[in-house]
Coordinates of N, CA and C in Angstrom, one line a residue:
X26 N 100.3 -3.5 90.2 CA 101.6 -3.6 90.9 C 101.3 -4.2 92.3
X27 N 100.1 -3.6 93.1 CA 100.1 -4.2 94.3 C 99.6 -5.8 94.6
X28 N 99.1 -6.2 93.5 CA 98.2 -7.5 93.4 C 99.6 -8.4 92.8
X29 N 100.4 -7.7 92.1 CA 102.1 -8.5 92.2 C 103.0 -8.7 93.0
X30 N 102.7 -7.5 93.9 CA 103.4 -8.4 95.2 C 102.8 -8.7 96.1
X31 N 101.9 -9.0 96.2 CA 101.0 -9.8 97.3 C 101.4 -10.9 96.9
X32 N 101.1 -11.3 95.0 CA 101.5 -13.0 94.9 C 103.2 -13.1 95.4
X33 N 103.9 -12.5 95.5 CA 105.2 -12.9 95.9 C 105.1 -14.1 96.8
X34 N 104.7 -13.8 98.1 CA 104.7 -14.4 99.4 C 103.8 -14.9 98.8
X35 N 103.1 -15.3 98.3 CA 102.3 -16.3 98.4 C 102.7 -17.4 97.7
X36 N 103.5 -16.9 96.4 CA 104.3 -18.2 95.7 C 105.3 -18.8 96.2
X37 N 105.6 -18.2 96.8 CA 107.2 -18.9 98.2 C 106.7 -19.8 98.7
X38 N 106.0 -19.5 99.3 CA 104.9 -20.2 100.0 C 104.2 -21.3 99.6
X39 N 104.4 -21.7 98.2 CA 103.7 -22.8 97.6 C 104.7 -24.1 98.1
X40 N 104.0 -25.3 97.6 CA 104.3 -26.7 98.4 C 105.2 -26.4 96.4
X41 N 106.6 -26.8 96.5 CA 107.2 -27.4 94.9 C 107.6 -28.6 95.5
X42 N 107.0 -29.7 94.4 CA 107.2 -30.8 94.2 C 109.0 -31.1 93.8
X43 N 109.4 -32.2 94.4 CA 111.0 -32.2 93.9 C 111.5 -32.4 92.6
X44 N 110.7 -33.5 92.0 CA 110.9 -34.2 90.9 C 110.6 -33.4 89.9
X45 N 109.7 -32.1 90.0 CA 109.4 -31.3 88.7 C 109.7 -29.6 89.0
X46 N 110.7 -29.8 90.0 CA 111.0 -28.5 90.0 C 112.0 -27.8 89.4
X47 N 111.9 -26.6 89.1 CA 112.6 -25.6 88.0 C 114.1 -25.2 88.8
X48 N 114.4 -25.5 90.0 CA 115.8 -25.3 90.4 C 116.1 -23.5 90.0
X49 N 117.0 -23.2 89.8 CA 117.5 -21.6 89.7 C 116.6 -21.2 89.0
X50 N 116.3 -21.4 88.1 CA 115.6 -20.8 86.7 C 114.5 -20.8 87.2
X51 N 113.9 -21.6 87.9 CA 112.2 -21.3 88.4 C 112.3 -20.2 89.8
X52 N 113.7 -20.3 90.4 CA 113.6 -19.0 91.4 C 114.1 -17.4 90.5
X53 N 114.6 -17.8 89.9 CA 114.6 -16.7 88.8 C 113.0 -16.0 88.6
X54 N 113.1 -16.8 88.1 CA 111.1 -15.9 87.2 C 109.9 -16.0 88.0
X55 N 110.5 -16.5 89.4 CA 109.0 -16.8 90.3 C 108.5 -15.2 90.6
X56 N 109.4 -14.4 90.2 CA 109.1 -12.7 90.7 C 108.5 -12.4 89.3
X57 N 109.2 -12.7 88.1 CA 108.2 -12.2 86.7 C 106.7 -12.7 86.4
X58 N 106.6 -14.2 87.4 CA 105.4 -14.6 87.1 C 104.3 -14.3 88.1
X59 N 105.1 -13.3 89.5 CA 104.3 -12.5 90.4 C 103.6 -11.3 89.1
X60 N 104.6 -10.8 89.1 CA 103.8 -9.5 88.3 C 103.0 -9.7 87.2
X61 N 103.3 -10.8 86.6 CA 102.3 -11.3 85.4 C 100.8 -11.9 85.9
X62 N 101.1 -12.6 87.1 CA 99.3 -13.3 87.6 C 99.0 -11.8 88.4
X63 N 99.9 -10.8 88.8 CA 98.9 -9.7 89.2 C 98.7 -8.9 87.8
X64 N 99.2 -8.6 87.1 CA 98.4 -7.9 86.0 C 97.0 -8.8 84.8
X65 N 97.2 -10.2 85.2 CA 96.0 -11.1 84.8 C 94.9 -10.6 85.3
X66 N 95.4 -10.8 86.8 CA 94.3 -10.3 87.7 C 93.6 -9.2 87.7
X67 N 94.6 -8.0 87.7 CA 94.0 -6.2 87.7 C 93.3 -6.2 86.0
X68 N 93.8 -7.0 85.3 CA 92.7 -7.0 83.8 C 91.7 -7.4 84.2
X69 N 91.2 -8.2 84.8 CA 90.0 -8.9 84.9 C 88.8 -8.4 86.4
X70 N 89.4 -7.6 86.8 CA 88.3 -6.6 87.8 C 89.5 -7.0 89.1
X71 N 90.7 -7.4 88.9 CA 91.4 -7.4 90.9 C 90.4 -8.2 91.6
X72 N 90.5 -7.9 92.6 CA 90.2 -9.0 94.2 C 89.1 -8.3 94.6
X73 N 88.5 -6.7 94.4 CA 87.2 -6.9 95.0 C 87.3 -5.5 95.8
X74 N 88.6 -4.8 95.6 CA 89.1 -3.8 97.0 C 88.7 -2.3 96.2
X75 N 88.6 -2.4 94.8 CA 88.4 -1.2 94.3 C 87.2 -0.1 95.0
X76 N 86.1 -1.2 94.9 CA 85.2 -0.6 95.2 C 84.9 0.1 96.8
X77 N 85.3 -0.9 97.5 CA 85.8 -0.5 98.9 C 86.7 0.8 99.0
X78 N 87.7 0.5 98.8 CA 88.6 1.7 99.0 C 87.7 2.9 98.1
X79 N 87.1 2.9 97.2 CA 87.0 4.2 96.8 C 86.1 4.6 97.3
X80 N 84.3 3.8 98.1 CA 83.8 3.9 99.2 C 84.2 4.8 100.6
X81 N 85.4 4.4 100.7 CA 86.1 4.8 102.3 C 86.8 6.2 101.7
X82 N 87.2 6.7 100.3 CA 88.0 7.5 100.4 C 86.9 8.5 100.4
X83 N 85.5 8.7 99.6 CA 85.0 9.3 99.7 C 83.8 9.8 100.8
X84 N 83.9 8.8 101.6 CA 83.2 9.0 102.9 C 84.4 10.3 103.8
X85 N 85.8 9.9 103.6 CA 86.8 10.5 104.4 C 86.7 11.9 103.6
X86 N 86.5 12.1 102.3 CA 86.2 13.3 101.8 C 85.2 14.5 102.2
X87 N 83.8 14.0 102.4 CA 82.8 14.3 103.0 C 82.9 14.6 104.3
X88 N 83.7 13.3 105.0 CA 83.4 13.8 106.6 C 84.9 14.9 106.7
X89 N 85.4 15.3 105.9 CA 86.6 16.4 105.9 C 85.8 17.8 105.9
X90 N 84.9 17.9 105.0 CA 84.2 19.1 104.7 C 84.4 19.7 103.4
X91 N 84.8 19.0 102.0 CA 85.2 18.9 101.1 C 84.3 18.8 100.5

């Protein structure tokens, strides 16, 4: 879910060509094809943050006294 909307802003954000652009229908599904290239992505190991974040959660566990 979070790697779907990160692509949000980033597909707005793309350069569309005039001559092959999808008009309504491609601002229609540009949100379905957010959540689709993030669930591509979280199948295939995500961006790299898993390991980090779970790194920092468990340092924050330890230095709690936990």
């Amino acid at each position: 879910m979070f790697l779907g909307e990160m692509m949000k802003p980033m597909l707005e954000a793309a350069p569309r060509p005039d001559q092959f652009s999808g008009g309504s229908g491609e601002d229609m599904f540009r949100g379905v094809l957010a959540e689709e290239l993030g669930k591509a992505m979280a199948e295939r190991g995500g961006i790299g943050l898993t390991v980090l974040v779970e790194r920092q959660l468990v340092a924050l566990q330890e230095g709690s006294g936990r």
